[in-house]
C-alpha positions as CSV (number, residue, x, y, z in Angstrom):
1,M,-52.5,-97.4,-61.3
2,N,-51.9,-99.1,-58.1
3,F,-48.5,-101.1,-60.0
4,K,-48.2,-103.3,-57.0
5,K,-52.1,-104.3,-56.5
6,F,-51.9,-104.9,-60.3
7,T,-48.5,-107.0,-59.8
8,S,-49.9,-109.0,-57.2
9,A,-53.6,-110.3,-58.9
10,L,-51.6,-111.3,-62.0
11,L,-49.5,-113.1,-59.1
12,V,-52.4,-114.5,-58.1
13,A,-53.9,-115.6,-61.2
14,G,-51.7,-117.2,-62.6
15,L,-50.6,-119.5,-59.4
16,V,-54.1,-120.3,-59.2
17,S,-53.7,-121.1,-63.0
18,A,-50.5,-122.4,-63.0
19,A,-51.9,-124.8,-59.6
20,A,-54.1,-127.1,-62.2
21,A,-51.8,-127.8,-64.8
22,A,-50.4,-131.5,-64.7
23,D,-47.3,-130.4,-66.7
24,G,-46.0,-128.4,-63.6
25,E,-44.0,-129.2,-60.8
26,F,-43.8,-127.0,-57.1
27,S,-40.9,-126.9,-54.7
28,L,-40.4,-125.5,-51.5
29,K,-37.3,-123.5,-51.1
30,G,-35.0,-122.5,-48.4
31,N,-31.9,-121.2,-46.7
32,V,-30.3,-119.8,-43.4
33,Q,-27.5,-117.1,-43.6
34,M,-25.2,-116.1,-41.0
35,Q,-22.8,-112.6,-42.3
36,A,-20.6,-111.3,-40.2
37,T,-18.0,-108.4,-40.9
38,K,-14.9,-106.6,-39.2
39,M,-12.7,-103.6,-40.0
40,I,-9.7,-102.9,-38.3
41,A,-10.2,-99.1,-38.2
42,D,-13.2,-100.2,-35.8
43,R,-11.7,-100.5,-32.8
44,D,-15.2,-99.2,-30.6
45,N,-17.0,-102.8,-31.7
46,N,-16.1,-106.8,-31.7
47,L,-17.9,-106.8,-34.9
48,S,-18.8,-104.1,-37.4
49,S,-21.8,-105.9,-38.3
50,L,-24.1,-108.6,-37.4
51,W,-26.7,-110.3,-39.3
52,I,-28.4,-114.1,-39.4
53,R,-31.3,-114.7,-41.2
54,A,-33.7,-116.8,-42.9
55,N,-35.0,-117.5,-46.7
56,I,-38.2,-119.3,-47.5
57,G,-40.6,-119.5,-49.7
58,G,-41.7,-121.5,-53.1
59,Q,-41.4,-121.9,-56.2
60,Y,-43.3,-123.5,-59.2
61,K,-42.4,-124.5,-62.9
62,S,-44.1,-125.9,-66.0
63,E,-43.5,-125.2,-69.4
64,N,-45.4,-121.6,-70.2
65,F,-45.4,-120.9,-66.2
66,D,-42.6,-120.3,-63.5
67,A,-43.7,-117.6,-60.1
68,L,-41.4,-117.8,-57.6
69,V,-42.4,-116.4,-53.9
70,M,-39.5,-115.8,-51.2
71,L,-39.8,-114.3,-47.6
72,R,-36.6,-113.0,-45.9
73,I,-36.8,-113.3,-42.1
74,F,-34.7,-111.3,-39.3
75,A,-34.8,-111.0,-35.9
76,P,-35.4,-108.6,-33.3
77,Q,-31.5,-107.5,-33.1
78,F,-31.3,-107.0,-36.8
79,G,-34.6,-105.9,-37.9
80,N,-36.6,-102.5,-37.4
81,K,-36.9,-99.9,-34.6
82,I,-39.6,-98.4,-34.2
83,K,-40.7,-95.8,-31.0
84,D,-43.6,-96.0,-29.0
85,G,-45.3,-93.0,-27.7
86,D,-43.2,-92.4,-24.6
87,G,-40.3,-92.1,-27.4
88,K,-38.5,-95.1,-26.2
89,T,-37.3,-97.6,-29.7
90,T,-38.1,-100.8,-29.7
91,S,-37.1,-103.7,-32.2
92,Y,-39.0,-106.2,-33.9
93,D,-38.5,-108.9,-35.9
94,K,-38.6,-107.9,-39.5
95,I,-40.2,-110.0,-42.7
96,L,-39.8,-109.2,-46.5
97,A,-40.9,-110.1,-49.4
98,D,-38.0,-110.1,-50.7
99,L,-38.9,-111.6,-54.2
100,Y,-42.1,-112.1,-56.1
101,W,-43.0,-113.2,-59.5
102,A,-45.1,-114.5,-62.4
103,N,-43.6,-115.6,-65.4
104,Y,-45.4,-116.4,-68.8
105,K,-43.4,-118.4,-71.5
106,W,-44.2,-118.9,-75.0
107,N,-42.5,-121.4,-77.1
108,F,-41.4,-121.3,-80.6
109,E,-39.5,-123.4,-82.9
110,T,-36.5,-120.6,-83.3
111,Y,-37.1,-118.0,-80.2
112,K,-39.2,-118.2,-77.0
113,L,-40.8,-115.1,-75.6
114,N,-41.9,-114.2,-71.9
115,L,-43.7,-111.8,-70.2
116,K,-42.3,-111.0,-65.9
117,I,-44.2,-109.1,-63.6
118,G,-43.8,-108.7,-60.1
119,H,-40.7,-108.0,-57.8
120,W,-37.0,-109.6,-58.7
121,K,-33.3,-108.9,-58.6
122,T,-30.5,-108.6,-60.9
123,D,-26.6,-109.3,-60.2
124,W,-25.3,-110.5,-63.8
125,S,-21.6,-109.1,-62.3
126,Q,-20.4,-112.5,-61.4
127,S,-18.3,-110.5,-59.3
128,T,-17.6,-111.3,-55.1
129,H,-17.7,-107.5,-54.0
130,F,-18.4,-104.4,-57.6
131,G,-20.3,-104.5,-60.4
132,T,-24.1,-103.9,-61.7
133,Y,-23.1,-101.0,-62.4
134,I,-26.4,-100.7,-64.5
135,D,-28.1,-100.6,-61.4
136,K,-26.2,-100.2,-58.0
137,D,-25.8,-97.4,-56.2
138,L,-22.0,-95.9,-56.3
139,T,-21.8,-94.4,-52.9
140,A,-22.6,-98.2,-51.8
141,R,-20.3,-101.5,-51.7
142,G,-21.4,-104.7,-52.2
143,L,-20.7,-107.7,-49.8
144,W,-21.0,-110.7,-51.5
145,M,-23.8,-109.8,-53.8
146,R,-24.4,-106.1,-55.4
147,D,-28.2,-107.0,-56.1
148,Y,-30.9,-104.5,-57.5
149,S,-34.2,-105.3,-56.6
150,H,-36.8,-103.9,-59.4
151,N,-41.0,-103.7,-60.1
152,A,-41.1,-104.0,-63.3
153,I,-42.9,-105.8,-65.8
154,E,-40.1,-107.3,-68.7
155,L,-40.8,-109.1,-71.4
156,G,-38.1,-110.9,-72.8
157,W,-36.8,-112.5,-76.4
158,Q,-34.4,-116.2,-76.7
159,T,-32.9,-117.3,-79.6
160,G,-29.6,-118.3,-80.2
161,Y,-27.1,-117.3,-78.5
162,S,-29.3,-114.1,-77.6
163,N,-31.4,-113.0,-74.4
164,F,-32.7,-109.9,-74.8
165,T,-34.9,-108.0,-71.9
166,A,-36.8,-104.8,-72.1
167,M,-37.9,-103.5,-68.5
168,L,-40.3,-101.0,-67.3
169,A,-40.2,-100.0,-63.6
170,T,-41.5,-98.5,-61.7
171,R,-40.1,-97.3,-57.3
172,D,-43.7,-96.1,-55.9
173,N,-47.3,-97.7,-55.9
174,K,-48.2,-94.9,-58.2
175,A,-45.6,-95.3,-61.4
176,N,-44.4,-91.6,-60.6
177,T,-41.3,-93.0,-60.5
178,G,-39.2,-95.6,-62.8
179,Y,-37.2,-96.1,-65.2
180,F,-36.5,-98.0,-68.7
181,R,-34.5,-100.9,-68.9
182,L,-32.3,-102.9,-71.6
183,E,-30.3,-105.9,-71.7
184,E,-28.7,-108.1,-74.0
185,G,-27.4,-111.2,-73.1
186,L,-24.8,-113.4,-75.3
187,K,-23.9,-116.9,-73.8
188,F,-21.7,-118.9,-76.4
189,D,-20.9,-122.1,-77.0
190,F,-17.1,-121.5,-76.0
191,P,-16.4,-120.2,-72.8
192,L,-17.3,-116.1,-73.5
193,E,-20.2,-114.4,-72.1
194,A,-21.1,-111.2,-72.7
195,K,-23.9,-109.1,-71.4
196,L,-24.8,-105.1,-72.6
197,A,-27.5,-103.3,-70.9
198,Y,-28.7,-99.3,-71.5
199,R,-30.8,-97.6,-68.6
200,V,-32.6,-94.3,-68.3
201,N,-35.0,-92.7,-65.1
202,A,-37.2,-91.9,-68.0
203,V,-40.8,-91.7,-66.6
204,D,-39.3,-90.1,-63.5
205,V,-39.7,-87.1,-65.7
206,V,-43.7,-87.4,-66.1
207,Q,-44.6,-86.5,-62.6
208,N,-41.5,-84.9,-61.1
209,S,-38.4,-82.8,-61.6
210,A,-35.2,-84.5,-62.6
211,Y,-32.1,-84.8,-64.5
212,I,-31.9,-87.6,-66.9
213,T,-28.9,-89.8,-66.4
214,H,-28.4,-92.4,-69.4
215,R,-26.4,-95.7,-67.8
216,I,-24.5,-98.0,-70.1
217,A,-22.9,-101.3,-68.6
218,T,-21.0,-104.1,-70.3
219,Y,-20.0,-107.5,-68.5
220,L,-17.1,-110.2,-70.0
221,S,-16.4,-113.2,-69.0
222,Y,-13.8,-115.8,-70.3
223,K,-12.8,-119.0,-69.3
224,P,-9.2,-119.3,-71.6
225,I,-8.8,-123.0,-69.7
226,E,-10.7,-125.1,-67.7
227,F,-10.1,-123.9,-63.9
228,L,-9.5,-120.2,-64.8
229,R,-11.8,-117.1,-65.1
230,F,-11.1,-113.7,-66.4
231,Y,-14.5,-111.0,-66.3
232,G,-14.9,-107.9,-65.9
233,E,-17.5,-104.7,-65.8
234,Y,-17.1,-100.9,-67.7
235,G,-20.0,-98.9,-66.8
236,Y,-21.0,-95.6,-68.0
237,I,-23.3,-92.9,-66.2
238,H,-24.1,-89.7,-67.0
239,T,-26.4,-86.6,-65.8
240,Q,-27.4,-84.7,-68.7
241,K,-26.8,-80.7,-68.1
242,D,-30.4,-79.2,-69.5
243,S,-33.2,-81.9,-68.8
244,H,-34.0,-80.5,-65.3
245,I,-37.9,-79.3,-65.6
246,N,-39.6,-76.9,-63.7
247,G,-36.7,-76.1,-62.0
248,K,-38.5,-77.6,-58.8
249,E,-35.0,-78.7,-57.7
250,E,-37.0,-80.5,-53.7
251,N,-39.0,-82.6,-56.0
252,Y,-35.9,-84.0,-58.0
253,V,-36.4,-87.6,-57.0
254,A,-34.4,-89.9,-59.7
255,Q,-31.7,-92.1,-57.7
256,E,-28.6,-90.9,-58.2
257,Y,-29.8,-87.3,-56.6
258,K,-28.0,-87.8,-53.2
259,Y,-24.6,-88.1,-55.1
260,M,-24.6,-86.5,-59.0
261,K,-24.8,-83.2,-60.9
262,P,-26.2,-82.2,-63.9
263,G,-22.8,-82.4,-66.4
264,D,-22.1,-85.6,-63.8
265,S,-20.0,-88.6,-65.2
266,Y,-18.4,-91.2,-63.6
267,H,-17.4,-94.3,-65.4
268,P,-16.5,-97.6,-63.2
269,F,-14.7,-100.6,-64.3
270,Y,-13.1,-103.7,-62.3
271,L,-11.3,-106.9,-62.9
272,G,-11.5,-110.3,-61.5
273,A,-9.6,-113.9,-61.7
274,E,-11.4,-117.6,-60.7
275,Y,-9.7,-120.5,-59.9
276,T,-11.8,-122.8,-59.6
277,P,-9.7,-126.7,-59.2
278,K,-11.2,-130.2,-61.0
279,K,-13.1,-132.1,-58.4
280,D,-9.9,-134.6,-58.5
281,C,-7.6,-132.7,-57.9
282,F,-5.8,-131.6,-54.3
283,M,-6.4,-127.9,-53.9
284,N,-10.6,-128.9,-54.1
285,T,-10.2,-130.4,-51.5
286,L,-9.2,-127.2,-49.6
287,M,-11.9,-124.5,-51.6
288,S,-14.4,-124.4,-54.3
289,S,-12.9,-120.5,-55.6
290,L,-10.7,-118.3,-55.1
291,Y,-11.2,-114.7,-56.4
292,V,-9.1,-111.5,-56.6
293,E,-10.5,-108.6,-58.0
294,W,-9.9,-104.5,-58.1
295,E,-12.3,-102.1,-58.7
296,H,-12.2,-98.2,-59.9
297,I,-14.3,-95.3,-59.8
298,N,-13.3,-91.8,-60.8
299,D,-13.6,-89.4,-57.9
300,R,-14.7,-91.5,-55.8
301,A,-14.4,-89.2,-52.9
302,A,-16.9,-86.7,-54.9
303,L,-19.6,-89.2,-54.8
304,T,-19.5,-88.9,-50.6
305,G,-18.7,-85.3,-50.1
306,G,-15.4,-85.3,-49.7
307,K,-14.6,-87.6,-47.6
308,N,-11.2,-89.3,-47.5
309,I,-12.1,-92.5,-50.0
310,D,-9.5,-94.0,-52.9
311,N,-10.7,-94.4,-56.0
312,W,-9.0,-98.2,-56.0
313,A,-10.5,-101.1,-54.0
314,W,-9.6,-105.0,-54.1
315,T,-10.5,-108.2,-52.2
316,V,-9.5,-111.4,-52.3
317,A,-12.5,-113.5,-51.5
318,W,-12.7,-117.6,-50.8
319,A,-16.0,-119.7,-51.4
320,K,-16.4,-123.6,-50.0
321,K,-19.1,-125.7,-51.0
322,I,-20.0,-129.1,-48.3
323,A,-23.0,-130.6,-48.5
324,N,-26.1,-128.0,-48.2
325,S,-23.6,-125.7,-46.8
326,K,-21.3,-122.8,-48.9
327,L,-18.8,-121.0,-46.8
328,Q,-16.8,-117.6,-47.9
329,F,-14.3,-115.7,-46.7
330,S,-13.0,-112.3,-47.9
331,V,-10.8,-109.8,-47.1
332,Y,-11.0,-106.3,-48.6
333,S,-10.8,-102.9,-48.8
334,G,-12.0,-99.8,-47.2
335,N,-12.9,-96.4,-47.6
336,E,-9.0,-96.4,-48.3
337,I,-6.4,-98.5,-49.9
338,S,-4.7,-99.3,-46.5
339,D,-8.4,-100.0,-44.2
340,V,-8.7,-103.0,-44.2
341,G,-12.0,-105.8,-43.4
342,F,-12.6,-109.4,-43.4
343,A,-16.1,-111.0,-43.9
344,F,-16.9,-114.3,-43.5
345,R,-20.7,-115.7,-44.6
346,L,-22.1,-118.9,-43.9
347,T,-25.4,-120.1,-46.3
348,S,-27.1,-123.8,-45.1
349,T,-30.2,-124.7,-47.3
350,I,-33.1,-126.2,-46.8
351,K,-35.0,-128.5,-49.1
C-alpha cells in the first residue's frame, strides 16, 4: 500500500465532500517568518543561522469535517542545493508540503469521536526551547518549536476532561517503518493541564531488523495565579537489549539508531515558569510573556559521540504581540552552560 497516495485520495475526497456542505466555512491562513541566531563562540560568521520563509494555505471547518493544507516556502538562499552534471552546486526555491490532513468528526451526547488522516505535527510541551520528548530526537535542540511531523491515521475519543488519541504512523511510503503512539490529555476546569503519552516503534520490526524503543512522556502545567504559570515535562526512553532480530545490524531503521544502543536509557526533563502580565498592567506594554526554563538530559555527551556537552541547558525568552505580528527573543545556552546564544524571530500573520 502506498500510504501517501492513500492519504491524498482520502484528503481530496474529504475536501470535495466538505465543499458541498452548507454548514462549513473555508478561510485562508498564512504568515511570513524571519529567524536569526547568533552564538557568541561563533566568530567565523556574522550570524550563526538565518532564514526567511512563508507559510500559506487554507482551512475548512464544519460540524462533521475539518481539513487543512499548508505550504512552507523558502527562497533559494534558504532552500535546497543540488549539483548539476558539471558538479557545480545550484540553489533553488524550496516548497514543502508542511501540513495536510483531513479530520472526520462524530458528535454524540456525552462524547466525541474523530478520525484524522494525513500529515501533521505534535508539540505539546509549550516550552520555548525544550520538551515533546515523546517524539523529539534527543540529539537536536529546539528553538521556539519542537514540532515533530507524523504521516498517520489517528482515532480520537473525547469525553469530559479527557481527550484520548491512538495513532498508527509510518516514516515511508510502503508502511515498512513506523510506530504506534497513544496519548491522553486532561484539561480541568481549574488551571491544571496534564498529558501522558506512550510510543513504540513496533512497525519497524515487521519488515526490518530493529531494536524496540519505548518512549513515555508526561507533561504538567499549573497556573496558581492569573499571571504566573509553572510547567514541566519528563520523558523516559529505553531501547531493549533482546529485541534485535535477524542479526542484520546494517538494516537497523529505528529513529533512535543514530545515538541509542541496546540497553540505553535516557530520562530527560525540563522545568519552566511563564509570566504573563495582565492587560491593564504596565508590564503588558513591554511584553506578552516572559519564560525561564531549565533542562537536564543524562549523559548528553554520549548522545553526540562524546562531544563536550553539558547535561544541563537553560533559556530565557521574551515574547510580544503587536497587532498581527509576534516578536520573540531568547537567550540560551549552547553545548555548554557557559556558551551563550541569542535568537530572534518575527512572525507576521496574513489573514
